[in-house]
Amino acid sequence: PALMLLQVTCALARLAVCGAFGRQQGVAEPVQDTTFAIWGSQESWKSYVSDEFYEVFGVHLPSRGWKTYTAGMRADVLLFVEAYDDVLAFSRSHSHSFAGHILLFVDDLHWQDAKWRRLKEDVFALPNLRVLSTYAYRAPYLYPRARLHNWVWVPHSAASRFLQPLNKTASFSKALLTGATDEYYYPRRAQAARLPEVVQIKHPGYGRSSVARQQAFVRDISAHAVGFTCGLILHYAVAKMMEIPAAGQLLLVDVAMAPALRELNYVAGHHYMPYSMFNMSDVVRRALDPAHRREVNAIRARGHALVHRWHTTRERAREIDDMAYCMVKHNRTCGGGWRFAERCEFTAV
């Protein structure tokens, strides 16, 4: 209890003084006559069931004045979103003619084959590229030769679809598991799928699905009081770690993710319940046990409030926008609290 109180106090202090990532608030002031642009259309992100990236790059950043880049446009900051080939070609063809800052936002850092790995390594080696990544803290492990001072951790966020009211009548009959469960990438999910206390529903997938299907998926989540996920074998702080609390569920997540979640101001036992491969079934039963209902509902409520305040797509867009202004004004990333990959020592788990 004393340790948890200290962790909660530290988390609250970071939030009050430094914002979501320990970054000094108000450091970015408007810079006159600046142009921020995004490369290409962001409509394809509507294919993702969470709508997360579409909301950040297709809705909230444009609402803050970001434009779609056109040939010859003068841009102080040009952001590429998961466009490896495009940023590589642009950097090589405009190495002397483009004077602005080039950013690349990337999600998954691993690769499926040697060709895909070489492309990523070539892109990450570009000298004037700032990489914004949902898993930047894993870059030292996956890309040890990368320029880590150019990497910034921009964590996942909960899309508006998942920002549901706290469901006080949610079911405690089973813990809910969604998403892939193959043994190689998701060993803890595969283990959970075999527990009698866990029920699994099909994820709509990352192809195009109807709005009705997406809404039904969120309703299924918020109807269950307890949600289960993991960080894969790569220790990724996946979007489900925001979506589950956002929808009002108690987050059950593997203890290996505790160091990364702590950086996002999640405190174990206060905002979520951690488990290991050895005590998973005990933790699930405890979360569902009526004898612990008051404790579990309190954790649910705190996790729900944390995500709704600090881990929304609107908040992520604001942070990216603030960083862009800082880069233009000071020719560097402002606010020493930004999560640079080279400073993320906690990732050696």
CSV table of C-alpha atoms in Angstrom, one decimal:
chain,number,residue,atom,x,y,z
A,1,PRO,CA,0.0,0.0,0.0
A,2,ALA,CA,2.8,2.4,0.8
A,3,LEU,CA,4.6,1.7,-2.5
A,4,MET,CA,1.3,2.1,-4.4
A,5,LEU,CA,0.6,5.4,-2.6
A,6,LEU,CA,4.1,6.7,-3.6
A,7,GLN,CA,3.5,5.6,-7.2
A,8,VAL,CA,0.1,7.3,-7.4
A,9,THR,CA,1.6,10.5,-5.9
A,10,CYS,CA,4.4,10.5,-8.5
A,11,ALA,CA,1.9,9.9,-11.3
A,12,LEU,CA,-0.4,12.7,-10.2
A,13,ALA,CA,2.6,15.0,-9.9
A,14,ARG,CA,3.7,14.2,-13.4
A,15,LEU,CA,0.2,14.9,-14.7
A,16,ALA,CA,-0.2,18.1,-12.8
A,17,VAL,CA,3.2,19.6,-13.6
A,18,CYS,CA,4.2,18.1,-16.9
A,19,GLY,CA,1.2,16.8,-18.7
A,20,ALA,CA,0.6,13.3,-20.2
A,21,PHE,CA,4.3,12.5,-20.8
A,22,GLY,CA,6.0,14.8,-18.4
A,23,ARG,CA,6.3,17.5,-21.0
A,24,GLN,CA,6.2,21.1,-19.8
A,25,GLN,CA,2.7,22.5,-20.5
A,26,GLY,CA,2.4,25.8,-22.4
A,27,VAL,CA,5.9,25.6,-23.8
A,28,ALA,CA,4.7,25.9,-27.4
A,29,GLU,CA,3.6,29.4,-28.4
A,30,PRO,CA,2.1,30.2,-31.8
A,31,VAL,CA,4.7,30.9,-34.5
A,32,GLN,CA,3.6,33.4,-37.1
A,33,ASP,CA,3.4,32.4,-40.8
A,34,THR,CA,4.0,28.7,-40.2
A,35,THR,CA,2.7,25.9,-42.4
A,36,PHE,CA,2.3,22.3,-41.2
A,37,ALA,CA,1.4,19.7,-43.7
A,38,ILE,CA,0.6,16.0,-43.9
A,39,TRP,CA,1.7,13.9,-46.9
A,40,GLY,CA,-1.2,12.3,-48.7
A,41,SER,CA,-4.8,11.5,-47.9
A,42,GLN,CA,-5.6,9.9,-44.5
A,43,GLU,CA,-8.9,8.3,-45.6
A,44,SER,CA,-7.4,4.8,-45.7
A,45,TRP,CA,-7.1,4.9,-41.9
A,46,LYS,CA,-10.8,4.5,-41.7
A,47,SER,CA,-10.2,0.8,-42.3
A,48,TYR,CA,-8.9,0.5,-38.8
A,49,VAL,CA,-11.7,-0.4,-36.4
A,50,SER,CA,-10.4,1.9,-33.7
A,51,ASP,CA,-10.4,5.0,-36.0
A,52,GLU,CA,-7.4,6.1,-33.9
A,53,PHE,CA,-5.0,7.2,-36.6
A,54,TYR,CA,-7.8,8.6,-38.9
A,55,GLU,CA,-8.9,10.8,-36.0
A,56,VAL,CA,-5.4,12.0,-35.1
A,57,PHE,CA,-4.2,12.7,-38.7
A,58,GLY,CA,-7.4,13.1,-40.7
A,59,VAL,CA,-9.5,15.0,-38.2
A,60,HIS,CA,-7.8,16.6,-35.2
A,61,LEU,CA,-4.5,17.8,-36.8
A,62,PRO,CA,-6.4,19.4,-39.8
A,63,SER,CA,-8.7,21.1,-37.3
A,64,ARG,CA,-5.6,22.7,-35.9
A,65,GLY,CA,-4.6,24.0,-39.3
A,66,TRP,CA,-2.5,21.2,-40.7
A,67,LYS,CA,-2.9,21.0,-44.5
A,68,THR,CA,-2.5,18.2,-47.1
A,69,TYR,CA,0.8,18.6,-48.8
A,70,THR,CA,0.9,19.5,-52.5
A,71,ALA,CA,3.9,19.6,-54.8
A,72,GLY,CA,5.9,22.7,-54.3
A,73,MET,CA,4.2,23.8,-51.1
A,74,ARG,CA,6.4,25.5,-48.6
A,75,ALA,CA,6.0,23.6,-45.3
A,76,ASP,CA,7.8,24.2,-42.1
A,77,VAL,CA,6.9,20.7,-40.9
A,78,LEU,CA,6.0,17.9,-43.2
A,79,LEU,CA,4.5,14.8,-41.6
A,80,PHE,CA,4.5,11.4,-43.3
A,81,VAL,CA,2.2,8.7,-41.8
A,82,GLU,CA,3.4,5.1,-42.3
A,83,ALA,CA,4.7,6.1,-45.7
A,84,TYR,CA,8.2,4.6,-45.8
A,85,ASP,CA,8.7,4.5,-49.6
A,86,ASP,CA,7.4,8.1,-49.9
A,87,VAL,CA,9.5,9.6,-47.2
A,88,LEU,CA,12.6,7.8,-48.5
A,89,ALA,CA,12.0,9.1,-52.1
A,90,PHE,CA,11.1,12.6,-50.9
A,91,SER,CA,14.2,12.9,-48.7
A,92,ARG,CA,16.5,11.8,-51.5
A,93,SER,CA,14.9,14.0,-54.2
A,94,HIS,CA,14.5,17.1,-51.9
A,95,SER,CA,17.7,16.8,-49.8
A,96,HIS,CA,18.8,20.4,-50.8
A,97,SER,CA,15.5,22.0,-51.8
A,98,PHE,CA,13.3,21.3,-48.7
A,99,ALA,CA,14.2,23.4,-45.7
A,100,GLY,CA,11.5,22.3,-43.3
A,101,HIS,CA,11.4,19.6,-40.7
A,102,ILE,CA,10.5,16.1,-41.9
A,103,LEU,CA,8.5,13.8,-39.5
A,104,LEU,CA,7.6,10.2,-40.0
A,105,PHE,CA,4.9,8.5,-37.8
A,106,VAL,CA,5.2,4.7,-37.6
A,107,ASP,CA,3.3,2.1,-35.7
A,108,ASP,CA,4.6,-1.5,-35.7
A,109,LEU,CA,8.4,-1.6,-35.7
A,110,HIS,CA,9.0,-5.3,-36.4
A,111,TRP,CA,9.1,-6.7,-39.9
A,112,GLN,CA,7.8,-9.7,-41.9
A,113,ASP,CA,10.8,-10.3,-44.1
A,114,ALA,CA,14.3,-9.2,-44.9
A,115,LYS,CA,13.2,-6.8,-47.6
A,116,TRP,CA,10.8,-5.0,-45.2
A,117,ARG,CA,13.5,-4.8,-42.6
A,118,ARG,CA,16.0,-3.2,-45.0
A,119,LEU,CA,13.5,-0.6,-46.1
A,120,LYS,CA,12.8,0.4,-42.5
A,121,GLU,CA,16.5,0.5,-41.7
A,122,ASP,CA,17.2,2.7,-44.7
A,123,VAL,CA,14.4,5.1,-43.7
A,124,PHE,CA,15.4,5.3,-40.1
A,125,ALA,CA,19.0,6.1,-41.2
A,126,LEU,CA,17.9,9.3,-42.9
A,127,PRO,CA,19.9,12.1,-41.2
A,128,ASN,CA,17.2,14.8,-40.9
A,129,LEU,CA,14.2,12.6,-40.1
A,130,ARG,CA,12.4,12.8,-36.8
A,131,VAL,CA,10.6,9.5,-36.1
A,132,LEU,CA,7.4,9.5,-34.1
A,133,SER,CA,6.4,6.0,-33.1
A,134,THR,CA,3.8,4.3,-30.9
A,135,TYR,CA,6.6,1.9,-29.8
A,136,ALA,CA,9.7,4.2,-30.0
A,137,TYR,CA,10.9,2.8,-26.6
A,138,ARG,CA,11.5,-0.6,-28.4
A,139,ALA,CA,13.8,1.0,-31.1
A,140,PRO,CA,17.0,0.5,-29.1
A,141,TYR,CA,16.2,-3.3,-29.2
A,142,LEU,CA,15.0,-3.6,-32.8
A,143,TYR,CA,17.2,-1.0,-34.4
A,144,PRO,CA,20.4,-0.6,-32.3
A,145,ARG,CA,22.1,1.5,-35.0
A,146,ALA,CA,19.3,4.0,-35.4
A,147,ARG,CA,19.8,7.6,-34.4
A,148,LEU,CA,17.8,7.3,-31.2
A,149,HIS,CA,17.9,11.0,-30.4
A,150,ASN,CA,15.7,11.4,-33.4
A,151,TRP,CA,13.0,9.1,-32.1
A,152,VAL,CA,10.0,10.3,-30.0
A,153,TRP,CA,7.5,8.0,-28.3
A,154,VAL,CA,3.9,9.0,-29.3
A,155,PRO,CA,1.8,6.3,-27.6
A,156,HIS,CA,-1.4,4.9,-28.8
A,157,SER,CA,-4.7,6.6,-27.8
A,158,ALA,CA,-8.4,5.7,-27.5
A,159,ALA,CA,-10.5,6.8,-30.5
A,160,SER,CA,-13.8,8.5,-29.8
A,161,ARG,CA,-15.8,5.4,-30.5
A,162,PHE,CA,-14.3,3.8,-27.4
A,163,LEU,CA,-14.9,6.8,-25.1
A,164,GLN,CA,-17.9,5.3,-23.4
A,165,PRO,CA,-19.5,6.2,-20.1
A,166,LEU,CA,-18.6,3.9,-17.2
A,167,ASN,CA,-21.1,1.1,-17.4
A,168,LYS,CA,-22.2,0.5,-13.8
A,169,THR,CA,-24.3,-2.6,-14.9
A,170,ALA,CA,-21.5,-4.3,-16.9
A,171,SER,CA,-21.3,-8.1,-16.5
A,172,PHE,CA,-18.8,-9.8,-14.3
A,173,SER,CA,-19.6,-13.3,-15.5
A,174,LYS,CA,-16.5,-13.6,-17.7
A,175,ALA,CA,-13.4,-11.6,-18.6
A,176,LEU,CA,-13.5,-10.5,-22.2
A,177,LEU,CA,-10.6,-11.2,-24.6
A,178,THR,CA,-10.5,-9.7,-28.1
A,179,GLY,CA,-7.9,-9.8,-30.9
A,180,ALA,CA,-5.4,-12.3,-32.2
A,181,THR,CA,-4.4,-15.2,-30.0
A,182,ASP,CA,-1.7,-17.0,-32.0
A,183,GLU,CA,0.9,-18.6,-29.7
A,184,TYR,CA,4.0,-17.0,-31.3
A,185,TYR,CA,3.1,-13.3,-31.0
A,186,TYR,CA,0.5,-13.5,-28.3
A,187,PRO,CA,1.4,-16.3,-25.9
A,188,ARG,CA,-0.5,-14.7,-22.9
A,189,ARG,CA,-3.6,-14.2,-24.9
A,190,ALA,CA,-3.4,-17.8,-26.1
A,191,GLN,CA,-3.1,-18.9,-22.5
A,192,ALA,CA,-6.0,-16.7,-21.4
A,193,ALA,CA,-8.2,-18.1,-24.2
A,194,ARG,CA,-8.0,-21.5,-22.5
A,195,LEU,CA,-9.3,-20.3,-19.2
A,196,PRO,CA,-13.0,-21.1,-18.3
A,197,GLU,CA,-13.3,-17.6,-16.8
A,198,VAL,CA,-12.5,-15.9,-20.1
A,199,VAL,CA,-14.8,-15.4,-23.1
A,200,GLN,CA,-13.5,-14.4,-26.5
A,201,ILE,CA,-15.3,-12.4,-29.2
A,202,LYS,CA,-14.1,-11.9,-32.7
A,203,HIS,CA,-12.3,-8.6,-33.5
A,204,PRO,CA,-13.8,-6.9,-36.6
A,205,GLY,CA,-10.3,-6.9,-38.1
A,206,TYR,CA,-8.3,-4.2,-39.9
A,207,GLY,CA,-10.1,-4.4,-43.2
A,208,ARG,CA,-13.1,-2.3,-44.0
A,209,SER,CA,-16.1,-3.1,-41.8
A,210,SER,CA,-19.4,-1.5,-41.4
A,211,VAL,CA,-20.1,1.3,-38.9
A,212,ALA,CA,-22.8,-1.0,-37.4
A,213,ARG,CA,-20.3,-3.8,-36.9
A,214,GLN,CA,-17.7,-1.4,-35.3
A,215,GLN,CA,-20.3,0.0,-33.0
A,216,ALA,CA,-21.5,-3.5,-32.0
A,217,PHE,CA,-17.9,-4.4,-31.2
A,218,VAL,CA,-17.6,-1.4,-28.8
A,219,ARG,CA,-21.0,-2.3,-27.2
A,220,ASP,CA,-19.8,-5.8,-26.5
A,221,ILE,CA,-16.6,-4.5,-24.9
A,222,SER,CA,-18.4,-2.0,-22.6
A,223,ALA,CA,-21.0,-4.7,-21.6
A,224,HIS,CA,-18.2,-6.6,-19.9
A,225,ALA,CA,-16.6,-5.2,-16.8
A,226,VAL,CA,-13.2,-6.9,-17.2
A,227,GLY,CA,-11.0,-6.8,-20.3
A,228,PHE,CA,-7.9,-8.8,-21.0
A,229,THR,CA,-4.9,-8.0,-23.2
A,230,CYS,CA,-1.1,-8.3,-23.4
A,231,GLY,CA,1.9,-6.5,-25.0
A,232,LEU,CA,2.8,-9.3,-27.4
A,233,ILE,CA,6.3,-10.8,-27.2
A,234,LEU,CA,7.6,-7.4,-28.3
A,235,HIS,CA,6.3,-5.6,-25.2
A,236,TYR,CA,4.2,-3.2,-27.3
A,237,ALA,CA,1.8,-0.8,-25.4
A,238,VAL,CA,-1.0,-1.6,-27.9
A,239,ALA,CA,-4.1,0.5,-28.4
A,240,LYS,CA,-6.2,-2.0,-26.4
A,241,MET,CA,-4.4,-0.7,-23.2
A,242,MET,CA,-6.2,2.6,-23.9
A,243,GLU,CA,-9.4,1.3,-25.4
A,244,ILE,CA,-10.2,-1.2,-22.6
A,245,PRO,CA,-10.2,1.5,-19.8
A,246,ALA,CA,-11.8,4.0,-22.2
A,247,ALA,CA,-14.8,1.7,-22.7
A,248,GLY,CA,-15.1,1.3,-18.9
A,249,GLN,CA,-13.5,-2.1,-18.4
A,250,LEU,CA,-11.0,-3.1,-15.8
A,251,LEU,CA,-7.7,-3.6,-17.7
A,252,LEU,CA,-5.9,-6.8,-17.1
A,253,VAL,CA,-2.5,-6.7,-18.7
A,254,ASP,CA,0.8,-8.7,-18.4
A,255,VAL,CA,3.2,-7.4,-15.7
A,256,ALA,CA,6.0,-7.1,-18.3
A,257,MET,CA,4.1,-3.9,-19.5
A,258,ALA,CA,4.3,-2.2,-16.1
A,259,PRO,CA,7.4,-0.1,-16.8
A,260,ALA,CA,6.0,1.3,-20.0
A,261,LEU,CA,2.6,1.9,-18.6
A,262,ARG,CA,4.1,3.7,-15.6
A,263,GLU,CA,5.6,6.2,-18.1
A,264,LEU,CA,2.0,6.8,-19.2
A,265,ASN,CA,0.9,7.4,-15.6
A,266,TYR,CA,-0.8,4.0,-15.2
A,267,VAL,CA,-0.1,2.6,-11.7
A,268,ALA,CA,-0.5,-1.1,-11.2
A,269,GLY,CA,-3.3,-1.9,-8.7
A,270,HIS,CA,-4.6,1.6,-9.0
A,271,HIS,CA,-5.5,2.0,-12.7
A,272,TYR,CA,-5.2,-1.6,-13.8
A,273,MET,CA,-4.5,-5.1,-12.5
A,274,PRO,CA,-1.3,-6.9,-13.7
A,275,TYR,CA,-0.9,-10.6,-14.1
A,276,SER,CA,1.9,-13.0,-15.0
A,277,MET,CA,1.9,-16.4,-16.7
A,278,PHE,CA,2.1,-18.0,-13.3
A,279,ASN,CA,-0.9,-16.2,-11.6
A,280,MET,CA,-3.1,-15.3,-14.6
A,281,SER,CA,-6.0,-17.5,-13.6
A,282,ASP,CA,-5.9,-16.2,-10.0
A,283,VAL,CA,-5.9,-12.6,-11.1
A,284,VAL,CA,-8.8,-13.2,-13.5
A,285,ARG,CA,-10.8,-14.9,-10.7
A,286,ARG,CA,-10.1,-12.1,-8.3
A,287,ALA,CA,-11.3,-9.5,-10.8
A,288,LEU,CA,-14.6,-11.4,-11.3
A,289,ASP,CA,-15.1,-12.3,-7.6
A,290,PRO,CA,-18.0,-10.4,-6.0
A,291,ALA,CA,-16.0,-10.2,-2.8
A,292,HIS,CA,-13.6,-7.8,-4.5
A,293,ARG,CA,-16.3,-5.8,-6.5
A,294,ARG,CA,-15.7,-2.5,-4.7
A,295,GLU,CA,-12.0,-2.6,-5.2
A,296,VAL,CA,-12.3,-3.6,-8.9
A,297,ASN,CA,-14.9,-0.9,-9.6
A,298,ALA,CA,-12.7,1.7,-8.1
A,299,ILE,CA,-9.8,0.6,-10.3
A,300,ARG,CA,-12.1,0.6,-13.3
A,301,ALA,CA,-13.2,4.2,-12.5
A,302,ARG,CA,-9.6,5.5,-12.1
A,303,GLY,CA,-8.4,3.8,-15.3
A,304,HIS,CA,-11.4,5.2,-17.2
A,305,ALA,CA,-10.8,8.7,-15.9
A,306,LEU,CA,-7.1,8.6,-16.7
A,307,VAL,CA,-7.6,7.5,-20.3
A,308,HIS,CA,-10.5,10.0,-21.0
A,309,ARG,CA,-8.2,12.8,-19.7
A,310,TRP,CA,-4.8,12.0,-21.2
A,311,HIS,CA,-5.0,9.3,-23.8
A,312,THR,CA,-7.5,10.4,-26.4
A,313,THR,CA,-6.8,11.1,-30.1
A,314,ARG,CA,-7.6,14.7,-29.5
A,315,GLU,CA,-4.9,14.9,-26.9
A,316,ARG,CA,-2.3,13.1,-29.1
A,317,ALA,CA,-3.0,15.5,-31.9
A,318,ARG,CA,-2.5,18.5,-29.5
A,319,GLU,CA,0.9,17.0,-28.4
A,320,ILE,CA,2.1,16.5,-32.0
A,321,ASP,CA,1.0,20.0,-32.9
A,322,ASP,CA,2.8,21.5,-29.8
A,323,MET,CA,5.9,19.6,-30.8
A,324,ALA,CA,5.8,20.9,-34.3
A,325,TYR,CA,5.6,24.5,-33.1
A,326,CYS,CA,8.5,23.9,-30.8
A,327,MET,CA,10.6,22.5,-33.6
A,328,VAL,CA,9.9,25.6,-35.7
A,329,LYS,CA,10.5,28.1,-33.0
A,330,HIS,CA,13.6,26.5,-31.4
A,331,ASN,CA,14.8,24.3,-34.2
A,332,ARG,CA,14.6,21.3,-31.9
A,333,THR,CA,12.0,19.3,-30.0
A,334,CYS,CA,11.0,21.4,-26.9
A,335,GLY,CA,10.1,20.2,-23.5
A,336,GLY,CA,12.7,17.9,-22.0
A,337,GLY,CA,10.0,15.5,-21.0
A,338,TRP,CA,9.3,14.2,-24.5
A,339,ARG,CA,9.9,10.4,-24.5
A,340,PHE,CA,13.0,10.1,-26.5
A,341,ALA,CA,14.0,6.5,-27.3
A,342,GLU,CA,17.5,7.0,-26.1
A,343,ARG,CA,16.3,7.8,-22.6
A,344,CYS,CA,13.9,4.9,-22.3
A,345,GLU,CA,16.0,2.7,-20.1
A,346,PHE,CA,13.0,0.9,-18.7
A,347,THR,CA,12.5,-1.0,-22.0
A,348,ALA,CA,15.2,-3.6,-21.1
A,349,VAL,CA,12.5,-6.1,-19.9
